[in-house]
Short mmCIF file of C-alpha atoms in Angstrom, two decimals:
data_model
loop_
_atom_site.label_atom_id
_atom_site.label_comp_id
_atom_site.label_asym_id
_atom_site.label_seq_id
_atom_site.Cartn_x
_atom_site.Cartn_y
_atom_site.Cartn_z
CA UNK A 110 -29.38 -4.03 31.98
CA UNK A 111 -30.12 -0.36 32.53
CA UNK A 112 -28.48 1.08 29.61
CA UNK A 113 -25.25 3.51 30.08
CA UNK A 114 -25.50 2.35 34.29
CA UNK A 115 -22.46 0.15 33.62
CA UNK A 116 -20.04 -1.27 31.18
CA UNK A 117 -21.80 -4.20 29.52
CA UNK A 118 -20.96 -7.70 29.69
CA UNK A 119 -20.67 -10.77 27.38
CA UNK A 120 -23.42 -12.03 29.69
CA UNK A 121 -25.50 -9.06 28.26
CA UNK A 122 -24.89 -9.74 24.88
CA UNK A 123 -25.83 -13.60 25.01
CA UNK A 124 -28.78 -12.05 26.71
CA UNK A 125 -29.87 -10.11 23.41
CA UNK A 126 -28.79 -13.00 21.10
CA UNK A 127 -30.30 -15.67 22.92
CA UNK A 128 -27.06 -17.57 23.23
CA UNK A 129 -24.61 -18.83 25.49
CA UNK A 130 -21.30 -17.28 26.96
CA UNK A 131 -19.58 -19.60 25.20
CA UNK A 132 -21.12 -18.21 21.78
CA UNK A 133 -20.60 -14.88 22.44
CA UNK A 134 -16.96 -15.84 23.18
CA UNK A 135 -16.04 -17.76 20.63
CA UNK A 136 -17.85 -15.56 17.66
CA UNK A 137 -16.09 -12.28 19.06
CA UNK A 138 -12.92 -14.42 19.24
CA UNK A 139 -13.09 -15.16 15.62
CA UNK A 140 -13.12 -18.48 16.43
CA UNK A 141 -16.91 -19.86 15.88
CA UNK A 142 -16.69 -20.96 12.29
CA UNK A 143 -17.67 -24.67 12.28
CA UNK A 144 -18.86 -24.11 15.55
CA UNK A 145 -21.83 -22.13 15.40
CA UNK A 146 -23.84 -20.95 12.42
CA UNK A 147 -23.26 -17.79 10.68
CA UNK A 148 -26.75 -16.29 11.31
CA UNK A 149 -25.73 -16.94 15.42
CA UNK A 150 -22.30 -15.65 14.49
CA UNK A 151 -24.09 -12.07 13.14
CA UNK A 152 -26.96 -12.36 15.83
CA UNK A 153 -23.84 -11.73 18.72
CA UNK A 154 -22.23 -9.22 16.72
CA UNK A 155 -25.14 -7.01 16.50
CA UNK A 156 -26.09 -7.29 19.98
CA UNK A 157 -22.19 -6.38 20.52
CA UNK A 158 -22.88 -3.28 18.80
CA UNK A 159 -26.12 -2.26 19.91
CA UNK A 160 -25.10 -2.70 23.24
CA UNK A 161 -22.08 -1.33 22.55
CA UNK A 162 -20.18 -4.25 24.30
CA UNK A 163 -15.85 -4.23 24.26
CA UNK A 164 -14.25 -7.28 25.25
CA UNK A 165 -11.49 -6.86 27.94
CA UNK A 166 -8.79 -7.24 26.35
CA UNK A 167 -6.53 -6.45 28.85
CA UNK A 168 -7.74 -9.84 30.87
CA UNK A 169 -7.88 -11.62 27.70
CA UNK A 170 -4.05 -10.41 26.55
CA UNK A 171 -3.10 -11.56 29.82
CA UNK A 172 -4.18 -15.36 29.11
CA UNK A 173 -2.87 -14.89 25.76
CA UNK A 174 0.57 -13.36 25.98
CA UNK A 175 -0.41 -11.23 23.55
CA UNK A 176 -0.36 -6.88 23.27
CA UNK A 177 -2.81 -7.42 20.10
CA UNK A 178 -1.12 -4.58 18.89
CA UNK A 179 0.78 -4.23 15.17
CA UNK A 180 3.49 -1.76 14.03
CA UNK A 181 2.69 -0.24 10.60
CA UNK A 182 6.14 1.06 9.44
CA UNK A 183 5.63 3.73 6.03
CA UNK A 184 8.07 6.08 5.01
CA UNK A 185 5.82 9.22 5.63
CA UNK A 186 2.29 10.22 7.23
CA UNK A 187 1.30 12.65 4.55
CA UNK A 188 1.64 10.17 1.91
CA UNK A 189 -1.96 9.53 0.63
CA UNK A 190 -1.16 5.95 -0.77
CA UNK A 191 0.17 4.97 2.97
CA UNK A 192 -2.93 6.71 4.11
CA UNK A 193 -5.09 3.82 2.21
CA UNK A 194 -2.63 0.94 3.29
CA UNK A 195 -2.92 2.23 7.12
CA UNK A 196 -7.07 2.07 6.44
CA UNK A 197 -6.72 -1.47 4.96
CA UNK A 198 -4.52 -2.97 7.71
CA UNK A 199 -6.74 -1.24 10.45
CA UNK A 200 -10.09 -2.66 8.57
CA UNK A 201 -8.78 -5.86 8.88
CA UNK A 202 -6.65 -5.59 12.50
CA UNK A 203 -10.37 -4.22 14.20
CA UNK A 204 -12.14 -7.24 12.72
CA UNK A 205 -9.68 -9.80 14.79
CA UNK A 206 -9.72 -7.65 17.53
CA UNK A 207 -5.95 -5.86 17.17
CA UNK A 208 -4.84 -2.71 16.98
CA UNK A 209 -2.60 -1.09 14.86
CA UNK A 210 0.06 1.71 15.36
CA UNK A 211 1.86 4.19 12.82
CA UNK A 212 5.25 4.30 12.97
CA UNK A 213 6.78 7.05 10.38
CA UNK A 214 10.34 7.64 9.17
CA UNK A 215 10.47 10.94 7.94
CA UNK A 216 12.73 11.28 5.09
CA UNK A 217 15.93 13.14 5.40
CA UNK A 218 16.10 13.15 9.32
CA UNK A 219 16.49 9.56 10.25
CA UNK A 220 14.39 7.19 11.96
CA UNK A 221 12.20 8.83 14.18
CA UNK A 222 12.35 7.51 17.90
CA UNK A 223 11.36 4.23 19.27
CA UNK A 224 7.34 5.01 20.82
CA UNK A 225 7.72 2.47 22.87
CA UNK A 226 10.31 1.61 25.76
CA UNK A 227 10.67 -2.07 24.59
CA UNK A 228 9.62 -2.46 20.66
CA UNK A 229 9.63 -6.65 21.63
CA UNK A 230 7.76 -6.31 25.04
CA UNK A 231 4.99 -3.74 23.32
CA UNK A 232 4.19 -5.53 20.23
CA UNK A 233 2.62 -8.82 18.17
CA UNK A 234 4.47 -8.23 15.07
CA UNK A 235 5.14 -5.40 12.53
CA UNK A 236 4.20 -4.62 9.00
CA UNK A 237 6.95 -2.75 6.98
CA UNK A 238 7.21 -0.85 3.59
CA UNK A 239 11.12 -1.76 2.06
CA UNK A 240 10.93 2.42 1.71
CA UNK A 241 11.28 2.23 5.63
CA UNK A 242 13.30 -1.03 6.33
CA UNK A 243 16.33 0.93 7.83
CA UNK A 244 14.10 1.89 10.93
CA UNK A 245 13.39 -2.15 11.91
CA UNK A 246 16.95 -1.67 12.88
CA UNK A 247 15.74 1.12 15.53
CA UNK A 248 13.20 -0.22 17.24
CA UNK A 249 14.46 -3.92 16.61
CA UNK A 250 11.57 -4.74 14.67
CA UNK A 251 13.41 -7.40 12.48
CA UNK A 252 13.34 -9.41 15.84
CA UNK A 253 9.71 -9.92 16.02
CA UNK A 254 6.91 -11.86 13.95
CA UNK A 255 7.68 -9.24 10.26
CA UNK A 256 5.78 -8.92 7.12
CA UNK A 257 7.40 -6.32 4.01
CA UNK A 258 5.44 -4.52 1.96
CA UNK A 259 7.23 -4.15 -1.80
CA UNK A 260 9.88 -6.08 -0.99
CA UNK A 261 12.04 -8.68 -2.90
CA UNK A 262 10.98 -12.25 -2.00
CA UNK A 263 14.22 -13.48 -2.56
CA UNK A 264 16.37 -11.60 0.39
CA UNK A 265 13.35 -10.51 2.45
CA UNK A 266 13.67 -10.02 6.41
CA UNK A 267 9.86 -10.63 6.88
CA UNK A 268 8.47 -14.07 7.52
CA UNK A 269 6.25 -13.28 4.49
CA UNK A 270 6.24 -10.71 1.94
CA UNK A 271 3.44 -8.90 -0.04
CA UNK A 272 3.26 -7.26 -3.00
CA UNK A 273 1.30 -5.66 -5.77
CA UNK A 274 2.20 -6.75 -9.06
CA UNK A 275 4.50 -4.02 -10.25
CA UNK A 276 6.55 -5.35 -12.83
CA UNK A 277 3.02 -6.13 -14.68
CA UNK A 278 2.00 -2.52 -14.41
CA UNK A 279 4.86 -1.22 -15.96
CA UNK A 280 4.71 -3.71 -18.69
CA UNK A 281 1.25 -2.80 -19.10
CA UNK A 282 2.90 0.91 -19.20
CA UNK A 283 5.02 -0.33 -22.22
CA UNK A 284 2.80 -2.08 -24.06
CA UNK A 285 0.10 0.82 -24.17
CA UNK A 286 2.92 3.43 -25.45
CA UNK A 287 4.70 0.81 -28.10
CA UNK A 288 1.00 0.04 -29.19
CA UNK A 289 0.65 4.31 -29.91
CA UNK A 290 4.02 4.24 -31.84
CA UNK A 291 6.28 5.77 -29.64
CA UNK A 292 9.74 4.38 -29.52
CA UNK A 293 12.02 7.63 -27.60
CA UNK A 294 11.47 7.16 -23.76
CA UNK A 295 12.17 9.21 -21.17
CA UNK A 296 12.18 7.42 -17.80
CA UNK A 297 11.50 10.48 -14.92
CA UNK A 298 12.91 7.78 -12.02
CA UNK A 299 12.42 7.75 -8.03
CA UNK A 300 15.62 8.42 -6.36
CA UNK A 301 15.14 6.21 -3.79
CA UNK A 302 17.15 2.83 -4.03
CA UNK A 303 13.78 0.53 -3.22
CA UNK A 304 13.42 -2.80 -4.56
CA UNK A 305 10.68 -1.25 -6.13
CA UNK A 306 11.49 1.19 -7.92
CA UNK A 307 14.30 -1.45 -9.14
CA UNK A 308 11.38 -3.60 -10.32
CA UNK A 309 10.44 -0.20 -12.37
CA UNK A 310 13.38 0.00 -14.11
CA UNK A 311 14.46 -3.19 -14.80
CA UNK A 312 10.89 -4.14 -16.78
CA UNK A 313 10.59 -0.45 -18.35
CA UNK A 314 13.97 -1.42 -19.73
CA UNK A 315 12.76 -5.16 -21.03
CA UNK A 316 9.86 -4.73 -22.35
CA UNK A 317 10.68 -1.27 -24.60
CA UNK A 318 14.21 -3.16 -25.17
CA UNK A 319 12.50 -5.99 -27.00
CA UNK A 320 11.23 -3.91 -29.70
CA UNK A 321 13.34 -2.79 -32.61
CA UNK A 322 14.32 0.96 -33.02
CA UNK A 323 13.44 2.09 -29.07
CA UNK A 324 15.38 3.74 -26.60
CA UNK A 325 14.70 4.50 -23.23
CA UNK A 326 17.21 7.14 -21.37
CA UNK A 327 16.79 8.00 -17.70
CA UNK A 328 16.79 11.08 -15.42
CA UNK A 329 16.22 11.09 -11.19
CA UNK A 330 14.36 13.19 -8.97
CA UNK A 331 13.29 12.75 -5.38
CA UNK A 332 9.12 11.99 -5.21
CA UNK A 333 8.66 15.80 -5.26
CA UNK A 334 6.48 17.90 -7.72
CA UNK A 335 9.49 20.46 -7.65
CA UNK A 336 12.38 17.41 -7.94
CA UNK A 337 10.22 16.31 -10.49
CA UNK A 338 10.35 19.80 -12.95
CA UNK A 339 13.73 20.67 -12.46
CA UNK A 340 14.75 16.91 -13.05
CA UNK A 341 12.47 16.78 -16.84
CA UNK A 342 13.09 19.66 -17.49
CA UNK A 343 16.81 19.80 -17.81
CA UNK A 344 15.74 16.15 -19.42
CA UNK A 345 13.59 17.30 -22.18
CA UNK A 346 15.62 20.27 -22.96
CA UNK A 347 18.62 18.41 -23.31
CA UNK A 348 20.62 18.32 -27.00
CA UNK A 349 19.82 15.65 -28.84
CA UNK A 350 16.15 13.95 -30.31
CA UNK A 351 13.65 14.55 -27.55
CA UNK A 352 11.37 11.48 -26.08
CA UNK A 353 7.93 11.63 -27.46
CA UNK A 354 7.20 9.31 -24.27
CA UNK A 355 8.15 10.30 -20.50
CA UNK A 356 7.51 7.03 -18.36
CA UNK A 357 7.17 8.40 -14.54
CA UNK A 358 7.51 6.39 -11.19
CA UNK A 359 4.80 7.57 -9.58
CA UNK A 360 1.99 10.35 -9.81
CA UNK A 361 3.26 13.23 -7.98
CA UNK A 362 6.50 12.82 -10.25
CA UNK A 363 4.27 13.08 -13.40
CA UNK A 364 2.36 15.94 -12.27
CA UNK A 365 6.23 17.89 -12.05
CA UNK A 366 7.04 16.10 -15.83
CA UNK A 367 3.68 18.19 -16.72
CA UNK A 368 4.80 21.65 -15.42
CA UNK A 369 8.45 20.74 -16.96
CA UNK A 370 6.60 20.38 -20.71
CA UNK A 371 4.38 23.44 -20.19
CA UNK A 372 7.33 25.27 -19.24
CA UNK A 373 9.48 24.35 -22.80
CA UNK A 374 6.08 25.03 -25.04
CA UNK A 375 5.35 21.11 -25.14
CA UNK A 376 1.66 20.00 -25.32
CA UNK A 377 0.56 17.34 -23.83
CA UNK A 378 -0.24 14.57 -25.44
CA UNK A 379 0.56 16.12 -28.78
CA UNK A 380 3.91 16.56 -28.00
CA UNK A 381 5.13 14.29 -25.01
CA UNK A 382 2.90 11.75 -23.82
CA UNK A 383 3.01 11.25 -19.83
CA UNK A 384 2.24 8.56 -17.29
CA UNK A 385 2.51 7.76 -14.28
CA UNK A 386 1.89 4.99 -11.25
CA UNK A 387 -0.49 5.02 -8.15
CA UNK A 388 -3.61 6.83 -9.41
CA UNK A 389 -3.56 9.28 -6.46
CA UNK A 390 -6.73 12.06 -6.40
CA UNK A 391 -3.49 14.39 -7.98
CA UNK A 392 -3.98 11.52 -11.59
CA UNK A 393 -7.78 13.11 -12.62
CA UNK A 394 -7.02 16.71 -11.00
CA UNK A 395 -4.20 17.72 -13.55
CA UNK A 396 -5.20 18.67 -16.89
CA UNK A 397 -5.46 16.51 -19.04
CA UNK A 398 -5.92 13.81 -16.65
CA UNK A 399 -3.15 11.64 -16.36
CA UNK A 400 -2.69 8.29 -17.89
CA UNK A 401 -1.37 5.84 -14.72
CA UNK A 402 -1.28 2.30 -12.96
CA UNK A 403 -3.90 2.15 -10.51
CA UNK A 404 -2.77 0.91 -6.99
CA UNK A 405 -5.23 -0.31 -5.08
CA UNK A 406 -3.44 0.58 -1.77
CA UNK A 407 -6.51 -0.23 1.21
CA UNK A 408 -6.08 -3.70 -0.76
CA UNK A 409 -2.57 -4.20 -0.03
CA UNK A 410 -2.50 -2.82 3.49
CA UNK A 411 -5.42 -5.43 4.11
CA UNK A 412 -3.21 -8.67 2.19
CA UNK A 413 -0.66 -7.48 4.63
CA UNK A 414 -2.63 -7.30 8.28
CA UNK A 415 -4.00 -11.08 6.88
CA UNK A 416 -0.15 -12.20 5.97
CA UNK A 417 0.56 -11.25 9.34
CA UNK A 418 -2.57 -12.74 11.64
CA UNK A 419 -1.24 -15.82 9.78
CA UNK A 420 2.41 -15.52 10.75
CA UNK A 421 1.22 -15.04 13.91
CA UNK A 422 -1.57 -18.26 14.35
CA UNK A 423 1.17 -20.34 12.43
CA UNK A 424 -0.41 -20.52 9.16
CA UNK A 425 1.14 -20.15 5.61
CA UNK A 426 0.21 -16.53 4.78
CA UNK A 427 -1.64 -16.37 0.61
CA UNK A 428 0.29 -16.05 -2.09
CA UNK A 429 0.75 -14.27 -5.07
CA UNK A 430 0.81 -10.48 -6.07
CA UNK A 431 -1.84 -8.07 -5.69
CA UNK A 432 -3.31 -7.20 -9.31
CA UNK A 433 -3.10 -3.57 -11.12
CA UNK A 434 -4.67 -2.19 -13.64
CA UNK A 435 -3.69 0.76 -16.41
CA UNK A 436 -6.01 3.33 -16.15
CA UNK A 437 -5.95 5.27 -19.68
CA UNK A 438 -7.10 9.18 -19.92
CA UNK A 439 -5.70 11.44 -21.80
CA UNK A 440 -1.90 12.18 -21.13
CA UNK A 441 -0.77 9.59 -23.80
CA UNK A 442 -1.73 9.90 -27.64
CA UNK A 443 0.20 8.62 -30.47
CA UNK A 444 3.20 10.51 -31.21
CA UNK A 445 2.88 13.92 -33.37
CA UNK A 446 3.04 13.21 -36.90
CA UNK A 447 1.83 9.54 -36.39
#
């Protein structure tokens, strides 16, 4: 084939591999294992790329039934942990041959409209982050094949559910802080009623509850930098014994709870220790870098694409919560005089 004269064909490609149609089909299918070997498998994929070879899918949706084509609902765009579950799901949607489309609901405005004329006609199956559950109602996305991202198992709308391993973070949270000697806690909360920020709370509350002589008390701000000052500062210059502890919902909250300390004179760690959850580029760019729960977000928007390819070919999706891990630098010390 003269290369660039015209679009190339599958018969191309099993050309350059040296296989048949078939192969070619069924390894750009996904559908070769046990069928053909994996060094065949990557021989057709290469000569895919080089040749730079597309399938048409529009012939091969048409046999199918299928649009190939996955609604990734997220609260916000300019959210950079959304940002890495978007890159997950798409890493994984591209390897199976789907596509995937972002569908935001800004906060504070309502859902935004439906993009497409007929959500059910347009679409495989959706993806969904509990943060944005109220827009499934809008483009009738609880009708079709649904996965939920940080959602409660128990009363879930999805056919599966996926989620990182929260309640484990924030124990881990806990048991670092207890382990220092602090016992006053300040939790800086997410006003946003989410099952998981629920999760947040309720095993903040447990795990500092089960120890003698702690307390935990609890302010609200909206997942702002500036919600976040106003919100610790009014907290931490309240009457009363001050936390040597402020426990924070996410990042961006923590980085307010820092310019809320600087503000009254506090040092940090001396003086309040701080942490937060996500470990966002914002966790080692604040000074001192901040003590937090890494997320791994690409991780969980990839668990989700695969809990929904299964939903979709029948299967039972995996189980089991994504693992976290503490990340310790050096917001948190033990208390001053400890």
């Amino acid at each position: 084939m003269a290369r660039g004269s015209t679009r190339p064909t599958s018969r191309d490609v099993a050309q350059v591999a040296g296989v048949s149609q078939a192969a070619v089909s069924l390894v750009l299918g996904d559908k070769w294992r046990g069928r053909v070997s994996e060094t065949t498998a990557e021989r057709v994929r290469e000569a895919a790329r080089d040749l730079g070879y597309r399938p048409n899918l529009a012939a091969r949706n048409l046999r199918l039934g299928r649009t190939r084509t996955v609604l990734l609902v997220v609260p916000a765009l300019t959210t950079e942990f959304f940002a890495g579950v978007y890159t997950g799901a798409a890493r994984v949607a591209a390897e199976h041959g789907f596509g995937v489309v972002l569908y935001p609901s800004p906060e504070g405005i309502g859902p935004a409209r439906d993009p497409f004329a007929s959500a059910q006609a347009a679409l495989d199956g959706v993806i969904a982050s509990s943060m944005a559950a109220d827009a499934l109602t809008a483009i009738r996305g609880d009708q079709l094949p649904l996965v939920m991202l940080d959602s409660d198992p128990e009363g879930s709308l999805g056919a599966a559910t996926v989620n990182l391993d929260i309640a484990d973070g924030v124990r881990q949270v806990a048991e670092h802080l207890l382990a220092l000697g602090h016992r006053r806690f300040l939790h800086l909360a997410a006003d946003i009623p989410s099952w998981t920020f629920e999760v947040r709370a309720r095993e903040l509350a447990a795990r500092v509850g089960s120890v003698a002589g702690t307390s935990v008390r609890t302010t609200r701000a909206p997942i702002s930098i500036e919600g976040a000052l106003t919100a610790a500062e009014a907290a931490l210059s309240a009457p009363g014994t001050r936390p040597t502890a402020l426990v924070c919902d996410d990042d961006k909250l923590a980085a307010g709870a820092y310019k809320a300390a600087r503000r009254l004179g506090l040092r940090i760690p001396e003086d309040v220790s701080i942490t937060g959850l996500d470990d966002l580029a914002l966790a080692t760019a604040i000074d001192p870098e901040l003590t937090t729960v890494r997320l791994d977000a690409e991780r969980f928007g990839e668990h989700g694409m695969r809990a929904l390819l299964a939903v979709l070919d029948g299967r039972v999706p995996e189980e089991g919560d994504i693992p976290v891990e503490l990340v310790v630098r050096g917001s948190t010390a033990p208390p001053g005089g400890l």
